[in-house]
CSV table of C-alpha atoms and ligand atoms in Angstrom, one decimal:
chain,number,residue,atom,x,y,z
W,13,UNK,CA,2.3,41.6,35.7
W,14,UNK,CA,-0.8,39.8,34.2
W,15,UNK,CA,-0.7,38.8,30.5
W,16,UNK,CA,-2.4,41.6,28.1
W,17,UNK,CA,-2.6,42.4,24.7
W,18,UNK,CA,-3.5,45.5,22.9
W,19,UNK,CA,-3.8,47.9,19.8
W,20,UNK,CA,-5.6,50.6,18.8
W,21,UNK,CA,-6.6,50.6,15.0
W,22,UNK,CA,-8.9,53.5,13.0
W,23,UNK,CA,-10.9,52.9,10.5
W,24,UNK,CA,-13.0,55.0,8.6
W,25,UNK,CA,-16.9,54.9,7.1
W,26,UNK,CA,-18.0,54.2,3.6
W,27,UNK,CA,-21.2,55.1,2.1
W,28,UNK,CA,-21.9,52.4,-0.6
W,29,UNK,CA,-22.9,53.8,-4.4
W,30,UNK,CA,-24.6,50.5,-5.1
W,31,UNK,CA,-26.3,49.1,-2.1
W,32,UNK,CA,-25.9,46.2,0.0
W,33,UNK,CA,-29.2,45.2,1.6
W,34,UNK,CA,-30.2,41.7,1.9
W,35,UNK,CA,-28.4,38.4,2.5
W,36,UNK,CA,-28.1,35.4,1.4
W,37,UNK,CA,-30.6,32.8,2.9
W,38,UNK,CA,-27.5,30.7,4.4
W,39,UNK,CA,-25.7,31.2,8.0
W,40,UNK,CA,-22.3,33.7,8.0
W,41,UNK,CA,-24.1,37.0,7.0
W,42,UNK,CA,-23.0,36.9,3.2
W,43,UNK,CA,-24.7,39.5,1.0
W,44,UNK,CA,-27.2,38.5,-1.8
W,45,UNK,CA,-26.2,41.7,-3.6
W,46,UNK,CA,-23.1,43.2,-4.9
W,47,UNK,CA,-22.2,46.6,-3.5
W,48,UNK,CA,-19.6,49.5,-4.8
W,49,UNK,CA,-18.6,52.3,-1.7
W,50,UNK,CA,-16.6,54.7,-1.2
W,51,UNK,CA,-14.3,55.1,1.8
W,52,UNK,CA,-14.4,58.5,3.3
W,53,UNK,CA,-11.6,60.9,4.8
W,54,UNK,CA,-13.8,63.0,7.2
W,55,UNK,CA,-15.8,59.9,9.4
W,56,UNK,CA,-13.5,57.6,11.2
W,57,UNK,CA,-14.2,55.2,14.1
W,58,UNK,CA,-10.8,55.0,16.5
W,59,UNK,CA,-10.6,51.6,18.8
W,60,UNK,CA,-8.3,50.1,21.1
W,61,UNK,CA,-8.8,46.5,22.4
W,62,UNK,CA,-7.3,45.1,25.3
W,63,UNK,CA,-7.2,41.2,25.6
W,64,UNK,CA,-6.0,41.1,29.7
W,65,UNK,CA,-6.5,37.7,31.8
W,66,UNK,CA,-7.8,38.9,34.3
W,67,UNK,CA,-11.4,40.5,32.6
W,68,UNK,CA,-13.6,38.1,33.5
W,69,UNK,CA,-16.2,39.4,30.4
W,70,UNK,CA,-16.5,41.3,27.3
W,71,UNK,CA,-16.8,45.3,27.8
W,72,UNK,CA,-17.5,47.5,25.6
W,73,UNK,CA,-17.3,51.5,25.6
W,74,UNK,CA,-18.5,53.8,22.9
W,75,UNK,CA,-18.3,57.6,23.0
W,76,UNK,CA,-17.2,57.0,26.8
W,77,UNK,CA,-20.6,55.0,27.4
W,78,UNK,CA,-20.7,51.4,28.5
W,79,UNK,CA,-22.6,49.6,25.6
W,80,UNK,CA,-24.4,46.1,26.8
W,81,UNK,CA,-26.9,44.0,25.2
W,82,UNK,CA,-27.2,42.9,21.4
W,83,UNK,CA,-24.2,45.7,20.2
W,84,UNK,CA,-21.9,44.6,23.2
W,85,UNK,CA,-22.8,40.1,21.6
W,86,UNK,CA,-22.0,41.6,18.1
W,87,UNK,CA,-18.5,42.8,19.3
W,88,UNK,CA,-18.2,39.8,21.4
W,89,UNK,CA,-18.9,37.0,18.4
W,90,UNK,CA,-16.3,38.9,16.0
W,91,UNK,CA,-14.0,38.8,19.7
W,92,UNK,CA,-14.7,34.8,19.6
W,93,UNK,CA,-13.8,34.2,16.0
W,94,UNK,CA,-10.6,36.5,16.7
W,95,UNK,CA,-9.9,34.6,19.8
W,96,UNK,CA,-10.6,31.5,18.4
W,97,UNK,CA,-8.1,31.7,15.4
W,98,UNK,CA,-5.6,33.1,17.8
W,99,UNK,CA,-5.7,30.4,20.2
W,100,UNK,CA,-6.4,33.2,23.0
W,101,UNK,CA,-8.5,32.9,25.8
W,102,UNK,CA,-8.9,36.2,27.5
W,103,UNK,CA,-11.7,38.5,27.5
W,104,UNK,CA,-11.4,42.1,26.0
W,105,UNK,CA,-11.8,45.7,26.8
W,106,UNK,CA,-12.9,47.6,23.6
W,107,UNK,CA,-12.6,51.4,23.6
W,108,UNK,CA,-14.7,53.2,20.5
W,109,UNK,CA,-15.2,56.4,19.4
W,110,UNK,CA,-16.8,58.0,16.2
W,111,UNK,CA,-16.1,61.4,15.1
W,112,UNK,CA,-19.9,61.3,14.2
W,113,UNK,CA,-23.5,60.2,15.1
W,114,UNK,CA,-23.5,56.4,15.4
W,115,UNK,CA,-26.6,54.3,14.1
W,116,UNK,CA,-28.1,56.7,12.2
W,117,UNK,CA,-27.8,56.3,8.7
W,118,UNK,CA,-23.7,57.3,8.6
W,119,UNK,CA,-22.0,53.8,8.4
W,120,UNK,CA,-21.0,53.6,11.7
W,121,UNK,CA,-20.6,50.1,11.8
W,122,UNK,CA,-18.9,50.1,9.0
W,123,UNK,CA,-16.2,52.0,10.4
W,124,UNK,CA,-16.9,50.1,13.6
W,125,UNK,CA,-16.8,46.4,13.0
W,126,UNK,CA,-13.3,47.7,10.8
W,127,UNK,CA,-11.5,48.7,13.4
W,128,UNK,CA,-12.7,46.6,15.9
W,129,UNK,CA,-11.4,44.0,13.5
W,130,UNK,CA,-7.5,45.7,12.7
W,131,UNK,CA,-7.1,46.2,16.5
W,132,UNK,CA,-8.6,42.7,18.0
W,133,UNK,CA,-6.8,40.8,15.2
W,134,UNK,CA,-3.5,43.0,15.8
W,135,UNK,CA,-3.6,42.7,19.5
W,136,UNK,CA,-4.1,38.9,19.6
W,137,UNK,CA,-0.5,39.0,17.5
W,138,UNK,CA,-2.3,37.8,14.3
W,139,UNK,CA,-0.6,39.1,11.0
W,140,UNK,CA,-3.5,38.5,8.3
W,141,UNK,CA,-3.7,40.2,4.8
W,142,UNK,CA,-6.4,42.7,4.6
W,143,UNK,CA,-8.5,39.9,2.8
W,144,UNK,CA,-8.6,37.8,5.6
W,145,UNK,CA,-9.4,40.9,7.9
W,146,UNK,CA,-12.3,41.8,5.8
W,147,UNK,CA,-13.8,37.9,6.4
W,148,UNK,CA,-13.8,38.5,9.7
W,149,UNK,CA,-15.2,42.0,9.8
W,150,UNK,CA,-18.2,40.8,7.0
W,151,UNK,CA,-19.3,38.3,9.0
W,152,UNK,CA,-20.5,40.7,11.5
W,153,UNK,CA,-21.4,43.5,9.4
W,154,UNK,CA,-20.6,43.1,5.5
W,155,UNK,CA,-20.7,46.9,5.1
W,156,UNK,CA,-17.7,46.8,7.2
W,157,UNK,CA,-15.5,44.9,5.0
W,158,UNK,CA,-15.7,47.2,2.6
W,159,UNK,CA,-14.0,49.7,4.9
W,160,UNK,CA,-10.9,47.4,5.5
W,161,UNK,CA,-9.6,49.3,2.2
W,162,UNK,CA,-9.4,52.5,1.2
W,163,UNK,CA,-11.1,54.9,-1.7
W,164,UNK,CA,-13.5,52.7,-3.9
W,165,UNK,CA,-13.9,48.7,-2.9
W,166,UNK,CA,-16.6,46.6,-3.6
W,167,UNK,CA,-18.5,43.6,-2.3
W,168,UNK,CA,-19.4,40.7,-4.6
W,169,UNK,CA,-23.0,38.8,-3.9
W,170,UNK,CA,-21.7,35.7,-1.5
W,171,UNK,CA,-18.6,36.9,-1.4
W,172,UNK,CA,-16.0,36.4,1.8
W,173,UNK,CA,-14.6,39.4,1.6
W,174,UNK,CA,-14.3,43.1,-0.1
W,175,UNK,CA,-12.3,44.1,-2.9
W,176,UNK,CA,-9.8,47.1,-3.4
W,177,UNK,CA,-11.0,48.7,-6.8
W,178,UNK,CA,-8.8,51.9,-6.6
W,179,UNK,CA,-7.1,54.2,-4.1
W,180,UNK,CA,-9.3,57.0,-4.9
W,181,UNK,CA,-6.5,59.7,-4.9
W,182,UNK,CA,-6.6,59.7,-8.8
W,183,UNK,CA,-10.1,61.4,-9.1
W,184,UNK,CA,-11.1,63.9,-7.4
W,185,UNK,CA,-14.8,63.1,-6.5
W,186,UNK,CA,-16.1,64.3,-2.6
W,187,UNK,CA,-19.0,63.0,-0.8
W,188,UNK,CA,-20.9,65.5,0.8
W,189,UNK,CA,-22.9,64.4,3.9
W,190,UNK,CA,-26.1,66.8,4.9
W,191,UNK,CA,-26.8,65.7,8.4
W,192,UNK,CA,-30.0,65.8,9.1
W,193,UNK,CA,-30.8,64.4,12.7
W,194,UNK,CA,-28.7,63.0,14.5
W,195,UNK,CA,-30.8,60.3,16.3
W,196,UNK,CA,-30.4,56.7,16.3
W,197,UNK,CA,-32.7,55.3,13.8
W,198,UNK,CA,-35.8,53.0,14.4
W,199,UNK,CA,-34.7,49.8,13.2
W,200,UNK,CA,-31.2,48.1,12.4
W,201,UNK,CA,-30.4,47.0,9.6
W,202,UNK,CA,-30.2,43.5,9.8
W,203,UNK,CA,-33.7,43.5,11.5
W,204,UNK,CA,-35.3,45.5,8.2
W,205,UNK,CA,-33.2,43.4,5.5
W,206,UNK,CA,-34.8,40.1,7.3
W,207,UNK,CA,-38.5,41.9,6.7
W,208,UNK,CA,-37.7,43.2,3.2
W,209,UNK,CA,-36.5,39.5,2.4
W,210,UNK,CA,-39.6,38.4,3.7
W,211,UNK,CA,-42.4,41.0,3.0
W,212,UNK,CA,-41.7,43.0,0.3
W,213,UNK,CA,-42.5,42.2,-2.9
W,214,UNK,CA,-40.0,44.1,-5.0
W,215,UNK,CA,-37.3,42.2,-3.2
W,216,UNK,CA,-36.8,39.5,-5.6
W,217,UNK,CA,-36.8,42.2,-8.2
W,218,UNK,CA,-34.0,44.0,-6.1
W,219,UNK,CA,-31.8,41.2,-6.0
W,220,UNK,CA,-32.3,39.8,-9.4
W,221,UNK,CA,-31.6,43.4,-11.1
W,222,UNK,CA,-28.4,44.4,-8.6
W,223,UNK,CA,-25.8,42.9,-10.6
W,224,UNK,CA,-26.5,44.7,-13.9
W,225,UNK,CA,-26.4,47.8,-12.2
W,226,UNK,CA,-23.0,47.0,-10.2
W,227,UNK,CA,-21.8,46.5,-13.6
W,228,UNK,CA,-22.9,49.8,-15.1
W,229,UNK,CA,-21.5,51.5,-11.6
W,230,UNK,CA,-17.9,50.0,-12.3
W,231,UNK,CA,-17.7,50.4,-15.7
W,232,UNK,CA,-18.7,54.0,-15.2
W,233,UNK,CA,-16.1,54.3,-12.1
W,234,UNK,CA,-13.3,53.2,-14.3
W,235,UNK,CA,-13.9,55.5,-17.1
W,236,UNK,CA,-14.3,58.1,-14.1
W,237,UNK,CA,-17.6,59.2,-15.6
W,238,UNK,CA,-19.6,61.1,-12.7
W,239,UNK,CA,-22.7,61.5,-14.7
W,240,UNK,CA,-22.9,57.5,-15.3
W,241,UNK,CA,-21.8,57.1,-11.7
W,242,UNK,CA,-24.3,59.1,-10.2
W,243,UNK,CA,-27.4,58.0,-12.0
W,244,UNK,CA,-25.9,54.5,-10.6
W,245,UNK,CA,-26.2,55.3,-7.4
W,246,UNK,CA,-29.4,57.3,-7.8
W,247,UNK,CA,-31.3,54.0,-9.3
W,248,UNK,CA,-29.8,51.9,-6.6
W,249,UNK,CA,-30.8,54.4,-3.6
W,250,UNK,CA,-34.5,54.6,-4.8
W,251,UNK,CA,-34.5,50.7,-5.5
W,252,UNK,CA,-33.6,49.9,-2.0
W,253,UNK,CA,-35.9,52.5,-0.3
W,254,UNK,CA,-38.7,50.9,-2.6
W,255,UNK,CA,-38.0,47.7,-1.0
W,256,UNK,CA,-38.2,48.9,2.2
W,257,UNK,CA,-41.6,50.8,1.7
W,258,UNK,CA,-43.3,47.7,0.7
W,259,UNK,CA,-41.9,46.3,3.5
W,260,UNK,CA,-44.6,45.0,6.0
W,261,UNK,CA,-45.2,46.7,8.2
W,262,UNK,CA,-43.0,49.2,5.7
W,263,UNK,CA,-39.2,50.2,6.9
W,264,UNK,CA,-39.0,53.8,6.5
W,265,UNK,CA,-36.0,55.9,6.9
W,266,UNK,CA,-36.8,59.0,4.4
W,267,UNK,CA,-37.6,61.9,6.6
W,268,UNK,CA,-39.2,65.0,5.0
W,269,UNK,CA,-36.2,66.5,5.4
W,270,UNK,CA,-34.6,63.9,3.4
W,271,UNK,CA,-36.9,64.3,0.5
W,272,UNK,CA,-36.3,68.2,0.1
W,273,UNK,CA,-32.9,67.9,0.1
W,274,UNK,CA,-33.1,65.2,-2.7
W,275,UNK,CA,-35.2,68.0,-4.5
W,276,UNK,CA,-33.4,70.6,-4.6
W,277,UNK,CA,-30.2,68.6,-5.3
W,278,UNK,CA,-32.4,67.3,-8.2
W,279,UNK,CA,-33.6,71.1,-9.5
W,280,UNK,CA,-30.4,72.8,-9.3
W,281,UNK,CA,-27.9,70.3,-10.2
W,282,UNK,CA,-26.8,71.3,-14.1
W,283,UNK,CA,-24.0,70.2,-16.1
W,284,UNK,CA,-21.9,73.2,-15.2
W,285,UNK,CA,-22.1,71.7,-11.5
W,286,UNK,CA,-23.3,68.0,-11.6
W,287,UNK,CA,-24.6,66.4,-8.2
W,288,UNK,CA,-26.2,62.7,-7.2
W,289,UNK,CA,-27.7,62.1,-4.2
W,290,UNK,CA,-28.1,58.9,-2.2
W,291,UNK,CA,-29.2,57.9,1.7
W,292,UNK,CA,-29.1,55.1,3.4
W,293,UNK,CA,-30.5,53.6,6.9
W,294,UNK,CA,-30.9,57.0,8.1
W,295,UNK,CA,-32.5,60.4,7.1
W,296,UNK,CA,-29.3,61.9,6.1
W,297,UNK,CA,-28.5,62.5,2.2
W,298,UNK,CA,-25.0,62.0,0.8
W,299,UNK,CA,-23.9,64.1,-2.6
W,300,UNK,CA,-21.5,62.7,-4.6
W,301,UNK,CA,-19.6,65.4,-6.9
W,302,UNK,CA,-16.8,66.6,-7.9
W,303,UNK,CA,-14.0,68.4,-5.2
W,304,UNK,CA,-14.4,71.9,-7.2
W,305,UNK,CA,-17.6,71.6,-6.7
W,306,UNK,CA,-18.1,70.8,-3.0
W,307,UNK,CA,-18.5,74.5,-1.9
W,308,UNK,CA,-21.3,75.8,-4.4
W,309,UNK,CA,-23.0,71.9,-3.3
W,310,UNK,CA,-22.4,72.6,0.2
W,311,UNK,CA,-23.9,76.2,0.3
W,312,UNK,CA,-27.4,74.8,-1.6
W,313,UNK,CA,-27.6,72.2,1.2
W,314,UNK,CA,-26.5,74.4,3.9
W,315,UNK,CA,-30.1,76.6,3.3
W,316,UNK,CA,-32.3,73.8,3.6
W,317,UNK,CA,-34.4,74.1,6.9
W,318,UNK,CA,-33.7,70.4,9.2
W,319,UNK,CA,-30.0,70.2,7.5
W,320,UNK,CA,-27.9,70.7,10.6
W,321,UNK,CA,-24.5,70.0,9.6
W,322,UNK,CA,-22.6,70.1,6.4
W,323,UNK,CA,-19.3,67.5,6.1
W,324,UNK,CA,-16.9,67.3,3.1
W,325,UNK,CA,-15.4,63.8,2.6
W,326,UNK,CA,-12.5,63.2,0.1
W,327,UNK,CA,-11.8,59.1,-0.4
W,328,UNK,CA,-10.4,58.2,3.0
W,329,UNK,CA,-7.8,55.5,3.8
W,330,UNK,CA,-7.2,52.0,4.3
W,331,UNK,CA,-8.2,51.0,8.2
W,332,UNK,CA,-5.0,50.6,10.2
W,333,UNK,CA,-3.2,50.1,13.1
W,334,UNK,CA,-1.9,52.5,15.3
W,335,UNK,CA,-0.1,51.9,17.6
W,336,UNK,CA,2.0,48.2,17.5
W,337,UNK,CA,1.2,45.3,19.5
W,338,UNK,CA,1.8,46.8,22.5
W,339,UNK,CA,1.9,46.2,26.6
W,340,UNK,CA,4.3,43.6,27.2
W,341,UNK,CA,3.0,39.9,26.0
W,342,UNK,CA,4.5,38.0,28.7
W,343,UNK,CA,3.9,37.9,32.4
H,406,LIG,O1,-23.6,46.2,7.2
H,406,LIG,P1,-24.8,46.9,7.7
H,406,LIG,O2,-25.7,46.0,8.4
H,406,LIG,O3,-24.5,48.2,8.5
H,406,LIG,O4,-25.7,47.3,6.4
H,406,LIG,C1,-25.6,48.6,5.8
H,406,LIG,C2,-26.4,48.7,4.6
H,406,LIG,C3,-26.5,50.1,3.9
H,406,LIG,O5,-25.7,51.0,4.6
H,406,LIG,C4,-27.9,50.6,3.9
H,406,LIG,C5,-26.0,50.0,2.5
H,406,LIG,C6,-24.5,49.7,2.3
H,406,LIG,O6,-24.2,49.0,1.3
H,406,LIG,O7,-23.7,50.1,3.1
């Protein structure tokens, strides 16, 4: 029998309230903004890696399609730093699927790089904190450290690794996602941060007025006031999208679809039923309000024309492992 190692772990997506988007002008992919998300129940990424000596390169499958190229040297580089801490020296087999579009706006490597991280880590037989987890997982994608925990967690500007602000089963918020296209979008992320950093000029304005706002968002989130929270999250959606239009040439991932749903979300909500909206790298909108809510929300979105699909999330969990180490570690 030939040496292999394995796990599966499962993570699930967040959609951040305040925004990360742009990084700091040093190497190790830290953000140059703070960001507050929440961790949702309904979108999860499930991943088993197999470390096995007698691979003889990285694979990687996603939705039962071999990935290659700049995706398959993303999972490889957090593979290396895994490998490298673990002293291992065997290529791995990584196994993905999403219980929803990938790259299109819904945090899929979020929930990707997350559980890519909990099962590589687990199946080299590291035992790391979550803290040490998230490192690994920022450095690849910092939205994805954020999904190491569950309910609310933030991201501090330069910082290593996400934080675990509250379990989220104590307030009973939901996220509801209007799906709008499923497509991959037009750009990554990390290409269109890069040309915001350099084109646009709002984003020194961006970055220099983040912090404040993070501030407003968690001082609102721990007097669980949804009205405060929402306009939060409003201001930061619409300061990141601004960055992005004056992008050149301008990043734009608003559809029309997008825009009507942020309308009527913005004529009907009242404060009999309060509703925010936010969207992210992607033409899908988000609505954040409260869980006796979700079905009067839910039927306004589910009559706009382009919205093909309605999902509830409730705060999800921590990402975690399982199944043990598993598959024999000896020859
Ligand atoms: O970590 P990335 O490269 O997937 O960046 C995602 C950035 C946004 O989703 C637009 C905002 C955020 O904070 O998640």
């Amino acid at each position: 029998m030939t040496p292999r190692f394995a796990a599966t772990a499962v993570a699930h997506s967040n959609i951040a309230l305040i925004k990360y988007w742009g990084k700091l002008p040093i190497s190790g992919n830290y953000p140059a903004v703070p960001s507050l998300s929440l961790t949702l129940d309904a979108l999860r990424t499930r991943t088993r890696v197999t470390f096995d000596s007698q691979y003889s390169q990285d694979e990687f499958e996603l939705d039962g399609k071999r990935v290659l190229e700049r995706p398959l040297q993303r999972v490889s580089s957090l593979l290396d730093a895994i490998r490298s801490l673990a002293s291992l020296e065997y290529f791995a087999k990584v196994v993905s699927s999403n219980n929803f579009p990938t790259a299109s706006g819904l945090a899929s490597s979020a929930s990707g790089f997350a559980a890519l991280a909990v099962a590589a880590t687990h199946a080299a037989g590291l035992n790391l904190e979550p803290a040490a987890i998230s490192s690994l997982a920022r450095a690849c994608s910092a939205s994805s450290a954020r999904s190491i925990h569950g309910g609310w967690a933030s991201l501090d500007a330069g910082a290593d690794s996400a934080n675990a602000l509250d379990s989220g089963q104590n307030w009973d918020v939901v996220l509801i996602v209007a799906v709008t296209d499923p497509g991959p979008k037009a750009i990554g992320s990390t290409q269109a941060m890069i040309r915001c950093a350099d084109t646009s000029p709002y984003f020194a304005a961006w970055v220099e007025t983040a912090p404040v706002l993070f501030a407003r968002a968690c001082g609102a989130l721990h007097h669980r006031d949804l009205d405060a929270l929402g306009r939060c999250m409003e201001e930061s959606t619409w300061r990141m999208h601004a960055t992005m239009l004056t992008a050149v040439p301008a990043v734009v991932y608003i559809s029309p679809i997008t825009l009507a749903i942020i309308n009527e979300i913005r004529s009907r909500r009242s404060a009999s039923v309060p509703a925010y909206f936010t969207t992210d790298a992607g033409p899908h909108v988000k609505v954040l309000t409260m869980a006796e809510h979700a079905a009067a929300v839910r039927s306004w979105l589910t009559q706009i024309p382009g919205v093909t699909d309605t999902i509830i999330c409730k705060p999800g969990p921590a990402a975690f492992v399982e199944t043990p180490v598993t598959e024999g570690h000896t020859a």
